[in-house]
Amino acid sequence: MKVIRSVKEMQNTMLEQKSSGKSIGFVPTMGYLHEGHLTLIKQARRENDVVAVSIFVNPLQFGANEDLSTYPRDFERDSQLAEESGADYLFYPDASEMYPRPLAIKVTVGDRTDVLCGRSRPGHFDGVAAVLLKLFNIVVPDFAYFGMKDAQQVAVIDMLITDYNIPVTLKTVETVRESDGLAKSSRNVYLQPNEREEAVILNKSLNEAREGIINGERDPEKVLSFMRERIQQNSSGTIDYIELYSYPELKPVKEIKGTIIIALAVKFTKARLIDNTIISI
Ligand code: AMP
């Protein structure tokens, strides 16, 4: 596996691979890799001739009071894991390489962002869309792999690719979980031991809601208030949001039908966790 830190070198290398007829699979990450990331890399490995992984903690997608400076990092471990999972290239630019000057042309995401993390983290998805537009132009992938743990991100990237005719196919991968159901996340290391135990209720309440819907519940408010109560009673975390929308449009629904998402964010002392479930009925 080759580590590349320069935008030009990465772009030239990828363009060369592409012109020799090879398919390129791309997995963008912010590093501190875990089984979730590695599942994406392994799938890209199975489906492509060349696999590129990026590690870049993108300052543009962090708000002023968020965890940019404390976001966990361990490049040595990451590069070993990426290589073992089948990456051929690891793109690892620093912020000044990606943003030599502030972007003069901004990307503003105008749909699917007035709810969930888009509402809690103003500007977050503008930053995600901007960095992906750059990364897609640098890596020129045929396929790009994203986790459904960040389902709103997937809904936004889907629009980005469509609106800007980016010649890449979006591939999604189911959320990878710990054995007790907690969604794997780089931020889980910041949970205190009691919070780690309590955090199990996030996925548990999503599963209970899913079961209720499968058994006939159709009222979003009933589902959400049940979940709120379950989480409040079983964890010290503060609920940032628990919401239910159509997916991928992310519009409110009066009655549960078609494909819907239930998504939540809960703040613990040093980590804000997200999780979701998508149900088609
Ligand atoms: P991040 O490093 O958090 O930006 O995540 C990089 C990619 O890995 C994104 O597409 C995430 O959705 C995906 N990802 C993160 N956690 C998981 C997980 N537990 N299961 C599946 N994919 C994940």
mmCIF file with all atom_site columns, C-alpha atoms and ligand atoms in Angstrom, residues 27-31 33-37 39-40 61 71 145-150 153 173-177 183-187, ligand 1:
data_model
loop_
_atom_site.group_PDB
_atom_site.id
_atom_site.type_symbol
_atom_site.label_atom_id
_atom_site.label_alt_id
_atom_site.label_comp_id
_atom_site.label_asym_id
_atom_site.label_entity_id
_atom_site.label_seq_id
_atom_site.pdbx_PDB_ins_code
_atom_site.Cartn_x
_atom_site.Cartn_y
_atom_site.Cartn_z
_atom_site.occupancy
_atom_site.B_iso_or_equiv
_atom_site.pdbx_formal_charge
_atom_site.auth_seq_id
_atom_site.auth_comp_id
_atom_site.auth_asym_id
_atom_site.auth_atom_id
_atom_site.pdbx_PDB_model_num
ATOM   1  C CA  . VAL A 1 27  ? -13.515 4.806  0.768  1.00 0.00 ? 27  VAL A CA  1
ATOM   2  C CA  . PRO A 1 28  ? -13.363 8.299  2.304  1.00 0.00 ? 28  PRO A CA  1
ATOM   3  C CA  . THR A 1 29  ? -12.849 8.354  6.091  1.00 0.00 ? 29  THR A CA  1
ATOM   4  C CA  . MET A 1 30  ? -11.724 10.575 8.923  1.00 0.00 ? 30  MET A CA  1
ATOM   5  C CA  . GLY A 1 31  ? -9.476  7.832  10.285 1.00 0.00 ? 31  GLY A CA  1
ATOM   6  C CA  . LEU A 1 33  ? -10.436 3.080  11.688 1.00 0.00 ? 33  LEU A CA  1
ATOM   7  C CA  . HIS A 1 34  ? -12.713 0.420  13.123 1.00 0.00 ? 34  HIS A CA  1
ATOM   8  C CA  . GLU A 1 35  ? -14.590 -2.596 11.800 1.00 0.00 ? 35  GLU A CA  1
ATOM   9  C CA  . GLY A 1 36  ? -17.176 -0.314 10.123 1.00 0.00 ? 36  GLY A CA  1
ATOM   10 C CA  . HIS A 1 37  ? -14.535 1.374  7.975  1.00 0.00 ? 37  HIS A CA  1
ATOM   11 C CA  . THR A 1 39  ? -16.029 -3.477 6.047  1.00 0.00 ? 39  THR A CA  1
ATOM   12 C CA  . LEU A 1 40  ? -16.263 -0.679 3.465  1.00 0.00 ? 40  LEU A CA  1
ATOM   13 C CA  . GLN A 1 61  ? -17.542 19.904 8.428  1.00 0.00 ? 61  GLN A CA  1
ATOM   14 C CA  . TYR A 1 71  ? -11.096 13.932 17.116 1.00 0.00 ? 71  TYR A CA  1
ATOM   15 C CA  . TYR A 1 145 ? -18.414 3.412  -0.423 1.00 0.00 ? 145 TYR A CA  1
ATOM   16 C CA  . PHE A 1 146 ? -20.375 4.933  2.464  1.00 0.00 ? 146 PHE A CA  1
ATOM   17 C CA  . GLY A 1 147 ? -21.895 3.531  5.646  1.00 0.00 ? 147 GLY A CA  1
ATOM   18 C CA  . MET A 1 148 ? -25.614 3.675  6.400  1.00 0.00 ? 148 MET A CA  1
ATOM   19 C CA  . LYS A 1 149 ? -24.726 4.668  9.962  1.00 0.00 ? 149 LYS A CA  1
ATOM   20 C CA  . ASP A 1 150 ? -24.550 8.143  8.415  1.00 0.00 ? 150 ASP A CA  1
ATOM   21 C CA  . GLN A 1 153 ? -24.937 11.814 4.665  1.00 0.00 ? 153 GLN A CA  1
ATOM   22 C CA  . VAL A 1 173 ? -22.915 -0.650 3.508  1.00 0.00 ? 173 VAL A CA  1
ATOM   23 C CA  . GLU A 1 174 ? -25.070 -1.615 6.525  1.00 0.00 ? 174 GLU A CA  1
ATOM   24 C CA  . THR A 1 175 ? -24.065 -0.313 9.947  1.00 0.00 ? 175 THR A CA  1
ATOM   25 C CA  . VAL A 1 176 ? -21.488 -2.513 11.634 1.00 0.00 ? 176 VAL A CA  1
ATOM   26 C CA  . ARG A 1 177 ? -22.172 -2.992 15.346 1.00 0.00 ? 177 ARG A CA  1
ATOM   27 C CA  . ALA A 1 183 ? -22.971 1.090  16.306 1.00 0.00 ? 183 ALA A CA  1
ATOM   28 C CA  . LYS A 1 184 ? -19.189 1.156  15.853 1.00 0.00 ? 184 LYS A CA  1
ATOM   29 C CA  . SER A 1 185 ? -17.866 4.689  15.877 1.00 0.00 ? 185 SER A CA  1
ATOM   30 C CA  . SER A 1 186 ? -14.483 6.364  16.227 1.00 0.00 ? 186 SER A CA  1
ATOM   31 C CA  . ARG A 1 187 ? -16.085 8.466  18.965 1.00 0.00 ? 187 ARG A CA  1
HETATM 32 P P1  . AMP B 2 .   ? -15.990 8.587  9.261  1.00 0.00 ? 1   AMP B P1  1
HETATM 33 O O1  . AMP B 2 .   ? -14.560 8.215  9.437  1.00 0.00 ? 1   AMP B O1  1
HETATM 34 O O2  . AMP B 2 .   ? -16.759 8.644  10.537 1.00 0.00 ? 1   AMP B O2  1
HETATM 35 O O3  . AMP B 2 .   ? -16.171 9.811  8.395  1.00 0.00 ? 1   AMP B O3  1
HETATM 36 O O4  . AMP B 2 .   ? -16.661 7.403  8.452  1.00 0.00 ? 1   AMP B O4  1
HETATM 37 C C1  . AMP B 2 .   ? -16.171 7.032  7.183  1.00 0.00 ? 1   AMP B C1  1
HETATM 38 C C2  . AMP B 2 .   ? -17.162 6.114  6.527  1.00 0.00 ? 1   AMP B C2  1
HETATM 39 O O5  . AMP B 2 .   ? -17.331 4.951  7.333  1.00 0.00 ? 1   AMP B O5  1
HETATM 40 C C3  . AMP B 2 .   ? -18.546 6.743  6.374  1.00 0.00 ? 1   AMP B C3  1
HETATM 41 O O6  . AMP B 2 .   ? -19.101 6.353  5.120  1.00 0.00 ? 1   AMP B O6  1
HETATM 42 C C4  . AMP B 2 .   ? -19.305 6.138  7.518  1.00 0.00 ? 1   AMP B C4  1
HETATM 43 O O7  . AMP B 2 .   ? -20.703 6.067  7.286  1.00 0.00 ? 1   AMP B O7  1
HETATM 44 C C5  . AMP B 2 .   ? -18.702 4.753  7.579  1.00 0.00 ? 1   AMP B C5  1
HETATM 45 N N1  . AMP B 2 .   ? -18.927 4.170  8.896  1.00 0.00 ? 1   AMP B N1  1
HETATM 46 C C6  . AMP B 2 .   ? -18.623 4.701  10.106 1.00 0.00 ? 1   AMP B C6  1
HETATM 47 N N2  . AMP B 2 .   ? -19.045 3.897  11.099 1.00 0.00 ? 1   AMP B N2  1
HETATM 48 C C7  . AMP B 2 .   ? -19.637 2.832  10.509 1.00 0.00 ? 1   AMP B C7  1
HETATM 49 C C8  . AMP B 2 .   ? -20.263 1.653  10.985 1.00 0.00 ? 1   AMP B C8  1
HETATM 50 N N3  . AMP B 2 .   ? -20.379 1.393  12.276 1.00 0.00 ? 1   AMP B N3  1
HETATM 51 N N4  . AMP B 2 .   ? -20.768 0.781  10.076 1.00 0.00 ? 1   AMP B N4  1
HETATM 52 C C9  . AMP B 2 .   ? -20.663 1.030  8.750  1.00 0.00 ? 1   AMP B C9  1
HETATM 53 N N5  . AMP B 2 .   ? -20.065 2.112  8.231  1.00 0.00 ? 1   AMP B N5  1
HETATM 54 C C10 . AMP B 2 .   ? -19.567 3.013  9.096  1.00 0.00 ? 1   AMP B C10 1
#
